[in-house]
Amino acid sequence: MRRLRSLLIPGVDKKLLVRDAVKLLPDPARRRFIAGGASLGALTLLTGCDVSDSVSAEKLLVRISKFNDKVQAAIFNPNTLAPTYTEADITRPFPFNGYYAEAEAPDLDGEDYEFEVRGLVDNKKSWTLDELYRLPEVTQITRHVCVEGWSAIGSWSGTPLRDFLKLIGADTRAKYCWFQCADVDGYNSPLDMATALHPQTQMTFKFDGKILPRKYGYPMKIRVPTKLGFKNPKYVISMEVTNDYKGGYWEDQGYNSFSGL
Ligand SMILES: Nc1nc2c(c(=O)[nH]1)N[C@H]1C(S)=C(S)[C@@H](COP(=O)(O)O)O[C@H]1N2
Ligand SMILES: [Mo]
């Protein structure tokens, strides 16, 4: 992931912080954290603390040491909702991130855009942007957490992916929804079906109440607030419902595919 200006507070050693957290975490949180790649981003998701803004590393560790079984049960339940925030909490400007500079981001033409649907679905028709915009819209203000150690709160609007899956007659017993993006080097990412069906997983068409700008994934991104940032594909052009693990851009480079809570 690109070196977006590191927002980590100076003097905090990421590696040491993660190591301390591993020591403090009770099982099964610890096992899950290690299996997920033991990153600073995962720690942020886990605790809701962001070392990159106000909360100090020490506070984060204190919070971890106070984890009790009940909290853990809630955190590791796949149906648990990610925390939501208010308009006032939105990070402005919201960061851009990709494996290239902002000026090189895909520049899709909404006029001839078509979202292609493949695999284990009854209705394989492609969707124009007009058709997608007519789907019921919900808005959520949630935190986006990047594995690099920064996070930001944003407002995303669109339609719940689970409703769309129902609409197209997807076989929800399949293992994955695999998304492909328009990036030159073919960014893609598999999403496990449990997360695809999570009530907050969204086909997103707007950011902060306005049509999704190019930098945040125009015309569509998949917003997954229970996963790390790289599991939130932008510039999405197709989805395949499949039982095959097809890998993904960061997943193929060693990032854990689950990468969430
Ligand atoms: N198509 C595509 N999607 C992508 C990426 C990318 O490079 N290409 N980067 C991922 C990563 S690592 C992050 S942190 C977020 C950044 O989203 P933002 O630019 O809206 O902050 O997009 C994710 N989705
Ligand atoms: Mo990221």
PDB file of C-alpha atoms and ligand atoms in Angstrom:
ATOM      1  CA  MET A   1       0.000   0.000   0.000  1.00  0.00           C
ATOM      2  CA  ARG A   2       1.301   3.391  -0.868  1.00  0.00           C
ATOM      3  CA  ARG A   3       3.064   5.594   1.560  1.00  0.00           C
ATOM      4  CA  LEU A   4       0.206   7.848   2.294  1.00  0.00           C
ATOM      5  CA  ARG A   5       1.619  10.280   4.810  1.00  0.00           C
ATOM      6  CA  SER A   6       1.885   8.200   7.972  1.00  0.00           C
ATOM      7  CA  LEU A   7      -0.489   9.639  10.504  1.00  0.00           C
ATOM      8  CA  LEU A   8       0.893   7.603  13.368  1.00  0.00           C
ATOM      9  CA  ILE A   9       1.823   9.791  16.308  1.00  0.00           C
ATOM     10  CA  PRO A  10       5.590  10.268  16.458  1.00  0.00           C
ATOM     11  CA  GLY A  11       7.502   8.101  18.865  1.00  0.00           C
ATOM     12  CA  VAL A  12       5.176   5.136  18.612  1.00  0.00           C
ATOM     13  CA  ASP A  13       6.900   2.045  17.289  1.00  0.00           C
ATOM     14  CA  LYS A  14       4.268   0.108  15.324  1.00  0.00           C
ATOM     15  CA  LYS A  15       6.013  -3.239  15.738  1.00  0.00           C
ATOM     16  CA  LEU A  16       6.394  -2.872  19.507  1.00  0.00           C
ATOM     17  CA  LEU A  17       2.824  -1.742  19.888  1.00  0.00           C
ATOM     18  CA  VAL A  18       1.541  -4.748  17.995  1.00  0.00           C
ATOM     19  CA  ARG A  19       3.791  -7.049  20.025  1.00  0.00           C
ATOM     20  CA  ASP A  20       2.530  -5.600  23.300  1.00  0.00           C
ATOM     21  CA  ALA A  21      -1.035  -5.958  22.139  1.00  0.00           C
ATOM     22  CA  VAL A  22      -0.489  -9.629  21.307  1.00  0.00           C
ATOM     23  CA  LYS A  23       0.777 -10.192  24.858  1.00  0.00           C
ATOM     24  CA  LEU A  24      -2.234  -8.498  26.394  1.00  0.00           C
ATOM     25  CA  LEU A  25      -4.946  -9.918  24.187  1.00  0.00           C
ATOM     26  CA  PRO A  26      -6.877 -12.798  25.690  1.00  0.00           C
ATOM     27  CA  ASP A  27      -7.792 -15.771  23.504  1.00  0.00           C
ATOM     28  CA  PRO A  28      -9.615 -16.156  21.155  1.00  0.00           C
ATOM     29  CA  ALA A  29      -8.990 -12.536  20.239  1.00  0.00           C
ATOM     30  CA  ARG A  30      -5.247 -13.149  20.195  1.00  0.00           C
ATOM     31  CA  ARG A  31      -5.467 -16.130  17.874  1.00  0.00           C
ATOM     32  CA  ARG A  32      -7.772 -14.232  15.577  1.00  0.00           C
ATOM     33  CA  PHE A  33      -5.515 -11.171  15.620  1.00  0.00           C
ATOM     34  CA  ILE A  34      -2.426 -13.200  14.734  1.00  0.00           C
ATOM     35  CA  ALA A  35      -4.273 -15.170  12.045  1.00  0.00           C
ATOM     36  CA  GLY A  36      -5.416 -11.859  10.591  1.00  0.00           C
ATOM     37  CA  GLY A  37      -1.856 -10.639  10.156  1.00  0.00           C
ATOM     38  CA  ALA A  38      -1.404  -8.769  13.472  1.00  0.00           C
ATOM     39  CA  SER A  39      -1.396  -5.319  11.922  1.00  0.00           C
ATOM     40  CA  LEU A  40      -1.851  -1.925  13.466  1.00  0.00           C
ATOM     41  CA  GLY A  41      -4.965  -1.531  11.348  1.00  0.00           C
ATOM     42  CA  ALA A  42      -6.517  -4.667  12.787  1.00  0.00           C
ATOM     43  CA  LEU A  43      -5.734  -3.345  16.259  1.00  0.00           C
ATOM     44  CA  THR A  44      -7.584  -0.161  15.406  1.00  0.00           C
ATOM     45  CA  LEU A  45     -10.594  -2.149  14.219  1.00  0.00           C
ATOM     46  CA  LEU A  46     -10.457  -4.321  17.306  1.00  0.00           C
ATOM     47  CA  THR A  47     -10.359  -1.526  19.861  1.00  0.00           C
ATOM     48  CA  GLY A  48     -11.982   1.399  18.099  1.00  0.00           C
ATOM     49  CA  CYS A  49      -8.920   3.395  19.190  1.00  0.00           C
ATOM     50  CA  ASP A  50      -6.898   5.153  16.558  1.00  0.00           C
ATOM     51  CA  VAL A  51      -3.281   5.648  17.488  1.00  0.00           C
ATOM     52  CA  SER A  52      -3.000   8.016  14.583  1.00  0.00           C
ATOM     53  CA  ASP A  53      -5.226  10.664  16.063  1.00  0.00           C
ATOM     54  CA  SER A  54      -5.995  11.515  19.641  1.00  0.00           C
ATOM     55  CA  VAL A  55      -5.777   8.250  21.493  1.00  0.00           C
ATOM     56  CA  SER A  56      -2.342   7.358  22.767  1.00  0.00           C
ATOM     57  CA  ALA A  57      -0.751   3.971  22.314  1.00  0.00           C
ATOM     58  CA  GLU A  58      -0.933   3.429  26.043  1.00  0.00           C
ATOM     59  CA  LYS A  59      -4.662   4.028  26.129  1.00  0.00           C
ATOM     60  CA  LEU A  60      -5.101   1.484  23.383  1.00  0.00           C
ATOM     61  CA  LEU A  61      -3.162  -1.099  25.357  1.00  0.00           C
ATOM     62  CA  VAL A  62      -5.187  -0.370  28.500  1.00  0.00           C
ATOM     63  CA  ARG A  63      -8.349  -0.895  26.528  1.00  0.00           C
ATOM     64  CA  ILE A  64      -7.073  -4.217  25.245  1.00  0.00           C
ATOM     65  CA  SER A  65      -6.143  -5.425  28.712  1.00  0.00           C
ATOM     66  CA  LYS A  66      -9.681  -4.742  29.858  1.00  0.00           C
ATOM     67  CA  PHE A  67     -11.264  -6.888  27.178  1.00  0.00           C
ATOM     68  CA  ASN A  68     -13.661  -9.269  28.760  1.00  0.00           C
ATOM     69  CA  ASP A  69     -15.397 -12.298  27.341  1.00  0.00           C
ATOM     70  CA  LYS A  70     -18.590 -10.451  26.639  1.00  0.00           C
ATOM     71  CA  VAL A  71     -16.875  -7.762  24.601  1.00  0.00           C
ATOM     72  CA  GLN A  72     -15.010 -10.422  22.667  1.00  0.00           C
ATOM     73  CA  ALA A  73     -18.130 -12.393  21.930  1.00  0.00           C
ATOM     74  CA  ALA A  74     -19.660  -9.265  20.464  1.00  0.00           C
ATOM     75  CA  ILE A  75     -16.564  -8.387  18.461  1.00  0.00           C
ATOM     76  CA  PHE A  76     -16.233 -11.804  16.873  1.00  0.00           C
ATOM     77  CA  ASN A  77     -19.874 -12.300  16.056  1.00  0.00           C
ATOM     78  CA  PRO A  78     -20.143 -11.902  12.268  1.00  0.00           C
ATOM     79  CA  ASN A  79     -23.449 -10.096  12.682  1.00  0.00           C
ATOM     80  CA  THR A  80     -22.067  -7.454  15.006  1.00  0.00           C
ATOM     81  CA  LEU A  81     -22.452  -3.977  13.593  1.00  0.00           C
ATOM     82  CA  ALA A  82     -19.455  -1.715  13.112  1.00  0.00           C
ATOM     83  CA  PRO A  83     -19.771   1.468  15.193  1.00  0.00           C
ATOM     84  CA  THR A  84     -21.498   4.380  13.480  1.00  0.00           C
ATOM     85  CA  TYR A  85     -20.710   8.065  13.927  1.00  0.00           C
ATOM     86  CA  THR A  86     -22.266  11.470  13.394  1.00  0.00           C
ATOM     87  CA  GLU A  87     -21.808  14.018  10.579  1.00  0.00           C
ATOM     88  CA  ALA A  88     -19.527  16.021  12.861  1.00  0.00           C
ATOM     89  CA  ASP A  89     -17.119  13.078  13.140  1.00  0.00           C
ATOM     90  CA  ILE A  90     -16.465  12.868   9.387  1.00  0.00           C
ATOM     91  CA  THR A  91     -12.776  13.235   8.506  1.00  0.00           C
ATOM     92  CA  ARG A  92     -12.294  16.169   6.124  1.00  0.00           C
ATOM     93  CA  PRO A  93     -10.641  15.900   3.772  1.00  0.00           C
ATOM     94  CA  PHE A  94     -11.038  12.158   3.639  1.00  0.00           C
ATOM     95  CA  PRO A  95      -7.763  10.471   2.552  1.00  0.00           C
ATOM     96  CA  PHE A  96      -7.269   8.925  -0.871  1.00  0.00           C
ATOM     97  CA  ASN A  97      -5.368   5.652  -1.058  1.00  0.00           C
ATOM     98  CA  GLY A  98      -4.437   3.286  -3.867  1.00  0.00           C
ATOM     99  CA  TYR A  99      -1.301   1.610  -5.143  1.00  0.00           C
ATOM    100  CA  TYR A 100      -0.832   4.577  -7.492  1.00  0.00           C
ATOM    101  CA  ALA A 101      -1.079   8.351  -7.223  1.00  0.00           C
ATOM    102  CA  GLU A 102      -4.489  10.009  -7.258  1.00  0.00           C
ATOM    103  CA  ALA A 103      -3.967  11.401 -10.780  1.00  0.00           C
ATOM    104  CA  GLU A 104      -3.533   7.858 -12.111  1.00  0.00           C
ATOM    105  CA  ALA A 105      -6.745   6.526 -10.589  1.00  0.00           C
ATOM    106  CA  PRO A 106      -9.202   4.901 -13.015  1.00  0.00           C
ATOM    107  CA  ASP A 107     -11.418   7.481 -14.741  1.00  0.00           C
ATOM    108  CA  LEU A 108     -14.597   5.635 -15.690  1.00  0.00           C
ATOM    109  CA  ASP A 109     -17.306   6.991 -17.964  1.00  0.00           C
ATOM    110  CA  GLY A 110     -20.659   6.642 -16.195  1.00  0.00           C
ATOM    111  CA  GLU A 111     -22.498   6.802 -19.531  1.00  0.00           C
ATOM    112  CA  ASP A 112     -21.292   3.441 -20.764  1.00  0.00           C
ATOM    113  CA  TYR A 113     -20.519   1.879 -17.405  1.00  0.00           C
ATOM    114  CA  GLU A 114     -22.013  -1.567 -16.878  1.00  0.00           C
ATOM    115  CA  PHE A 115     -21.750  -3.619 -13.718  1.00  0.00           C
ATOM    116  CA  GLU A 116     -21.381  -7.210 -14.809  1.00  0.00           C
ATOM    117  CA  VAL A 117     -22.725 -10.072 -12.684  1.00  0.00           C
ATOM    118  CA  ARG A 118     -21.378 -13.610 -13.137  1.00  0.00           C
ATOM    119  CA  GLY A 119     -21.281 -17.041 -11.546  1.00  0.00           C
ATOM    120  CA  LEU A 120     -23.848 -18.604  -9.232  1.00  0.00           C
ATOM    121  CA  VAL A 121     -26.742 -16.185  -9.796  1.00  0.00           C
ATOM    122  CA  ASP A 122     -30.132 -16.651 -11.477  1.00  0.00           C
ATOM    123  CA  ASN A 123     -30.141 -13.306 -13.251  1.00  0.00           C
ATOM    124  CA  LYS A 124     -26.850 -12.489 -14.937  1.00  0.00           C
ATOM    125  CA  LYS A 125     -27.977  -9.240 -16.511  1.00  0.00           C
ATOM    126  CA  SER A 126     -25.538  -6.304 -16.459  1.00  0.00           C
ATOM    127  CA  TRP A 127     -26.551  -3.145 -14.616  1.00  0.00           C
ATOM    128  CA  THR A 128     -26.285   0.381 -15.955  1.00  0.00           C
ATOM    129  CA  LEU A 129     -25.580   3.210 -13.558  1.00  0.00           C
ATOM    130  CA  ASP A 130     -29.143   4.533 -13.936  1.00  0.00           C
ATOM    131  CA  GLU A 131     -30.490   1.162 -12.872  1.00  0.00           C
ATOM    132  CA  LEU A 132     -28.105   0.950  -9.932  1.00  0.00           C
ATOM    133  CA  TYR A 133     -28.996   4.476  -8.787  1.00  0.00           C
ATOM    134  CA  ARG A 134     -32.653   3.431  -8.630  1.00  0.00           C
ATOM    135  CA  LEU A 135     -31.966   0.785  -5.964  1.00  0.00           C
ATOM    136  CA  PRO A 136     -33.066   1.726  -2.408  1.00  0.00           C
ATOM    137  CA  GLU A 137     -30.485   3.960  -0.741  1.00  0.00           C
ATOM    138  CA  VAL A 138     -29.179   3.897   2.806  1.00  0.00           C
ATOM    139  CA  THR A 139     -26.449   6.043   4.336  1.00  0.00           C
ATOM    140  CA  GLN A 140     -23.908   5.013   6.930  1.00  0.00           C
ATOM    141  CA  ILE A 141     -21.180   6.933   8.708  1.00  0.00           C
ATOM    142  CA  THR A 142     -18.459   4.489   9.665  1.00  0.00           C
ATOM    143  CA  ARG A 143     -14.734   4.252  10.177  1.00  0.00           C
ATOM    144  CA  HIS A 144     -12.444   3.107   7.369  1.00  0.00           C
ATOM    145  CA  VAL A 145      -9.311   1.430   8.731  1.00  0.00           C
ATOM    146  CA  CYS A 146      -6.221   0.932   6.564  1.00  0.00           C
ATOM    147  CA  VAL A 147      -3.705  -1.738   7.467  1.00  0.00           C
ATOM    148  CA  GLU A 148      -0.993   0.923   7.159  1.00  0.00           C
ATOM    149  CA  GLY A 149      -2.061   2.381  10.479  1.00  0.00           C
ATOM    150  CA  TRP A 150      -4.409   5.237   9.605  1.00  0.00           C
ATOM    151  CA  SER A 151      -8.136   5.474   9.806  1.00  0.00           C
ATOM    152  CA  ALA A 152     -10.782   7.995   8.823  1.00  0.00           C
ATOM    153  CA  ILE A 153     -14.514   8.396   9.269  1.00  0.00           C
ATOM    154  CA  GLY A 154     -16.665   8.819   6.176  1.00  0.00           C
ATOM    155  CA  SER A 155     -20.261   8.849   5.022  1.00  0.00           C
ATOM    156  CA  TRP A 156     -21.220   6.333   2.330  1.00  0.00           C
ATOM    157  CA  SER A 157     -24.583   5.860   0.628  1.00  0.00           C
ATOM    158  CA  GLY A 158     -25.817   3.026  -1.511  1.00  0.00           C
ATOM    159  CA  THR A 159     -27.723  -0.202  -1.389  1.00  0.00           C
ATOM    160  CA  PRO A 160     -27.018  -3.112   0.977  1.00  0.00           C
ATOM    161  CA  LEU A 161     -25.182  -5.809  -0.970  1.00  0.00           C
ATOM    162  CA  ARG A 162     -27.334  -8.498   0.646  1.00  0.00           C
ATOM    163  CA  ASP A 163     -30.491  -6.956  -0.853  1.00  0.00           C
ATOM    164  CA  PHE A 164     -28.862  -6.870  -4.283  1.00  0.00           C
ATOM    165  CA  LEU A 165     -27.763 -10.510  -3.930  1.00  0.00           C
ATOM    166  CA  LYS A 166     -31.357 -11.437  -3.151  1.00  0.00           C
ATOM    167  CA  LEU A 167     -32.624  -9.388  -6.095  1.00  0.00           C
ATOM    168  CA  ILE A 168     -30.404 -11.194  -8.603  1.00  0.00           C
ATOM    169  CA  GLY A 169     -31.071 -14.620  -7.103  1.00  0.00           C
ATOM    170  CA  ALA A 170     -27.515 -15.251  -5.957  1.00  0.00           C
ATOM    171  CA  ASP A 171     -26.722 -18.586  -4.361  1.00  0.00           C
ATOM    172  CA  THR A 172     -25.826 -17.328  -0.898  1.00  0.00           C
ATOM    173  CA  ARG A 173     -24.478 -20.739   0.062  1.00  0.00           C
ATOM    174  CA  ALA A 174     -21.540 -19.996  -2.244  1.00  0.00           C
ATOM    175  CA  LYS A 175     -18.308 -19.076  -0.520  1.00  0.00           C
ATOM    176  CA  TYR A 176     -17.397 -15.741  -2.083  1.00  0.00           C
ATOM    177  CA  CYS A 177     -18.414 -12.646  -3.921  1.00  0.00           C
ATOM    178  CA  TRP A 178     -15.367 -11.841  -5.999  1.00  0.00           C
ATOM    179  CA  PHE A 179     -15.054  -8.241  -7.147  1.00  0.00           C
ATOM    180  CA  GLN A 180     -13.039  -6.967 -10.068  1.00  0.00           C
ATOM    181  CA  CYS A 181     -12.023  -3.344 -10.506  1.00  0.00           C
ATOM    182  CA  ALA A 182     -11.039  -1.162 -13.432  1.00  0.00           C
ATOM    183  CA  ASP A 183      -7.483  -0.451 -12.218  1.00  0.00           C
ATOM    184  CA  VAL A 184      -4.820  -0.912 -14.886  1.00  0.00           C
ATOM    185  CA  ASP A 185      -3.232  -3.809 -13.052  1.00  0.00           C
ATOM    186  CA  GLY A 186      -6.596  -5.345 -12.274  1.00  0.00           C
ATOM    187  CA  TYR A 187      -7.304  -4.782  -8.599  1.00  0.00           C
ATOM    188  CA  ASN A 188      -9.650  -7.448  -7.293  1.00  0.00           C
ATOM    189  CA  SER A 189     -10.732  -8.873  -3.967  1.00  0.00           C
ATOM    190  CA  PRO A 190     -12.745 -11.820  -2.710  1.00  0.00           C
ATOM    191  CA  LEU A 191     -15.325 -11.228   0.007  1.00  0.00           C
ATOM    192  CA  ASP A 192     -16.514 -14.155   2.122  1.00  0.00           C
ATOM    193  CA  MET A 193     -20.271 -14.680   1.817  1.00  0.00           C
ATOM    194  CA  ALA A 194     -20.954 -14.098   5.537  1.00  0.00           C
ATOM    195  CA  THR A 195     -19.488 -10.611   5.163  1.00  0.00           C
ATOM    196  CA  ALA A 196     -21.233 -10.051   1.821  1.00  0.00           C
ATOM    197  CA  LEU A 197     -24.495 -10.672   3.680  1.00  0.00           C
ATOM    198  CA  HIS A 198     -23.569  -8.434   6.628  1.00  0.00           C
ATOM    199  CA  PRO A 199     -26.205  -5.698   6.978  1.00  0.00           C
ATOM    200  CA  GLN A 200     -23.618  -2.896   6.679  1.00  0.00           C
ATOM    201  CA  THR A 201     -21.855  -4.212   3.577  1.00  0.00           C
ATOM    202  CA  GLN A 202     -22.854  -1.760   0.889  1.00  0.00           C
ATOM    203  CA  MET A 203     -22.732  -1.173  -2.873  1.00  0.00           C
ATOM    204  CA  THR A 204     -21.730   2.449  -2.590  1.00  0.00           C
ATOM    205  CA  PHE A 205     -22.568   5.214  -5.062  1.00  0.00           C
ATOM    206  CA  LYS A 206     -22.159   8.333  -2.947  1.00  0.00           C
ATOM    207  CA  PHE A 207     -19.610   9.784  -0.580  1.00  0.00           C
ATOM    208  CA  ASP A 208     -20.687  12.514   1.826  1.00  0.00           C
ATOM    209  CA  GLY A 209     -24.058  12.827   0.094  1.00  0.00           C
ATOM    210  CA  LYS A 210     -22.586  13.402  -3.382  1.00  0.00           C
ATOM    211  CA  ILE A 211     -21.931  11.090  -6.325  1.00  0.00           C
ATOM    212  CA  LEU A 212     -18.800   9.112  -5.446  1.00  0.00           C
ATOM    213  CA  PRO A 213     -15.865  11.184  -6.714  1.00  0.00           C
ATOM    214  CA  ARG A 214     -13.262   9.567  -8.928  1.00  0.00           C
ATOM    215  CA  LYS A 215     -10.706   9.353  -6.134  1.00  0.00           C
ATOM    216  CA  TYR A 216     -13.028   7.335  -3.901  1.00  0.00           C
ATOM    217  CA  GLY A 217     -14.000   4.825  -6.586  1.00  0.00           C
ATOM    218  CA  TYR A 218     -16.482   6.269  -9.116  1.00  0.00           C
ATOM    219  CA  PRO A 219     -18.895   4.948 -10.019  1.00  0.00           C
ATOM    220  CA  MET A 220     -19.097   2.153  -7.433  1.00  0.00           C
ATOM    221  CA  LYS A 221     -17.152   0.839  -4.505  1.00  0.00           C
ATOM    222  CA  ILE A 222     -17.992  -1.909  -2.066  1.00  0.00           C
ATOM    223  CA  ARG A 223     -17.974  -0.504   1.440  1.00  0.00           C
ATOM    224  CA  VAL A 224     -17.239  -3.084   4.123  1.00  0.00           C
ATOM    225  CA  PRO A 225     -16.943  -1.391   7.525  1.00  0.00           C
ATOM    226  CA  THR A 226     -16.144  -4.686   9.286  1.00  0.00           C
ATOM    227  CA  LYS A 227     -13.022  -5.205   7.162  1.00  0.00           C
ATOM    228  CA  LEU A 228      -9.718  -3.465   6.595  1.00  0.00           C
ATOM    229  CA  GLY A 229      -9.540  -0.856   3.853  1.00  0.00           C
ATOM    230  CA  PHE A 230      -8.024  -3.062   1.172  1.00  0.00           C
ATOM    231  CA  LYS A 231     -11.127  -5.293   1.346  1.00  0.00           C
ATOM    232  CA  ASN A 232     -13.184  -2.271   0.148  1.00  0.00           C
ATOM    233  CA  PRO A 233     -12.742  -2.377  -3.651  1.00  0.00           C
ATOM    234  CA  LYS A 234     -13.216   0.855  -5.632  1.00  0.00           C
ATOM    235  CA  TYR A 235     -13.983   1.238  -9.398  1.00  0.00           C
ATOM    236  CA  VAL A 236     -15.854  -2.070  -9.261  1.00  0.00           C
ATOM    237  CA  ILE A 237     -16.843  -3.367 -12.710  1.00  0.00           C
ATOM    238  CA  SER A 238     -17.935  -6.928 -12.014  1.00  0.00           C
ATOM    239  CA  MET A 239     -18.917  -9.406  -9.355  1.00  0.00           C
ATOM    240  CA  GLU A 240     -18.706 -13.172  -9.525  1.00  0.00           C
ATOM    241  CA  VAL A 241     -20.519 -15.368  -7.002  1.00  0.00           C
ATOM    242  CA  THR A 242     -18.275 -18.390  -6.681  1.00  0.00           C
ATOM    243  CA  ASN A 243     -17.028 -21.257  -4.540  1.00  0.00           C
ATOM    244  CA  ASP A 244     -13.492 -20.811  -5.869  1.00  0.00           C
ATOM    245  CA  TYR A 245     -10.931 -18.744  -4.035  1.00  0.00           C
ATOM    246  CA  LYS A 246      -9.656 -16.483  -6.791  1.00  0.00           C
ATOM    247  CA  GLY A 247      -7.257 -14.377  -4.804  1.00  0.00           C
ATOM    248  CA  GLY A 248      -6.923 -10.634  -4.768  1.00  0.00           C
ATOM    249  CA  TYR A 249      -4.454  -7.809  -5.292  1.00  0.00           C
ATOM    250  CA  TRP A 250      -3.218  -7.545  -1.698  1.00  0.00           C
ATOM    251  CA  GLU A 251      -4.310 -11.036  -0.697  1.00  0.00           C
ATOM    252  CA  ASP A 252      -1.880 -12.459  -3.294  1.00  0.00           C
ATOM    253  CA  GLN A 253       0.909 -10.437  -1.699  1.00  0.00           C
ATOM    254  CA  GLY A 254       0.430 -12.042   1.664  1.00  0.00           C
ATOM    255  CA  TYR A 255      -2.324 -10.019   3.284  1.00  0.00           C
ATOM    256  CA  ASN A 256      -4.782 -12.242   5.072  1.00  0.00           C
ATOM    257  CA  SER A 257      -7.991 -12.595   3.087  1.00  0.00           C
ATOM    258  CA  PHE A 258     -10.225 -12.474   6.149  1.00  0.00           C
ATOM    259  CA  SER A 259      -8.707  -9.204   7.382  1.00  0.00           C
ATOM    260  CA  GLY A 260     -11.528  -8.148   9.568  1.00  0.00           C
ATOM    261  CA  LEU A 261     -13.277  -9.025  12.740  1.00  0.00           C
TER     262      LEU A 261
HETATM  263  N1  LIG B   1      -9.731  -0.580  -7.074  1.00  0.00           N
HETATM  264  C1  LIG B   1      -9.035  -0.335  -5.958  1.00  0.00           C
HETATM  265  N2  LIG B   1      -9.665  -0.407  -4.768  1.00  0.00           N
HETATM  266  C2  LIG B   1      -9.004  -0.150  -3.615  1.00  0.00           C
HETATM  267  C3  LIG B   1      -7.623   0.158  -3.617  1.00  0.00           C
HETATM  268  C4  LIG B   1      -6.962   0.232  -4.870  1.00  0.00           C
HETATM  269  O1  LIG B   1      -5.742   0.512  -4.974  1.00  0.00           O
HETATM  270  N3  LIG B   1      -7.699  -0.008  -6.010  1.00  0.00           N
HETATM  271  N4  LIG B   1      -6.937   0.409  -2.419  1.00  0.00           N
HETATM  272  C5  LIG B   1      -7.575  -0.105  -1.197  1.00  0.00           C
HETATM  273  C6  LIG B   1      -6.996   0.446   0.028  1.00  0.00           C
HETATM  274  S1  LIG B   1      -5.554  -0.228   0.580  1.00  0.00           S
HETATM  275  C7  LIG B   1      -7.638   1.427   0.765  1.00  0.00           C
HETATM  276  S2  LIG B   1      -7.049   1.971   2.230  1.00  0.00           S
HETATM  277  C8  LIG B   1      -8.892   2.038   0.263  1.00  0.00           C
HETATM  278  C9  LIG B   1      -8.747   3.563   0.154  1.00  0.00           C
HETATM  279  O2  LIG B   1      -9.981   4.128  -0.143  1.00  0.00           O
HETATM  280  P1  LIG B   1     -10.111   5.717  -0.221  1.00  0.00           P
HETATM  281  O3  LIG B   1      -9.239   6.188  -1.346  1.00  0.00           O
HETATM  282  O4  LIG B   1     -11.560   5.958  -0.475  1.00  0.00           O
HETATM  283  O5  LIG B   1      -9.648   6.253   1.098  1.00  0.00           O
HETATM  284  O6  LIG B   1      -9.300   1.546  -0.997  1.00  0.00           O
HETATM  285  C10 LIG B   1      -9.082   0.150  -1.194  1.00  0.00           C
HETATM  286  N5  LIG B   1      -9.676  -0.235  -2.447  1.00  0.00           N
HETATM  287 MO    MO B   2      -5.462   0.352   2.810  1.00  0.00          MO
END
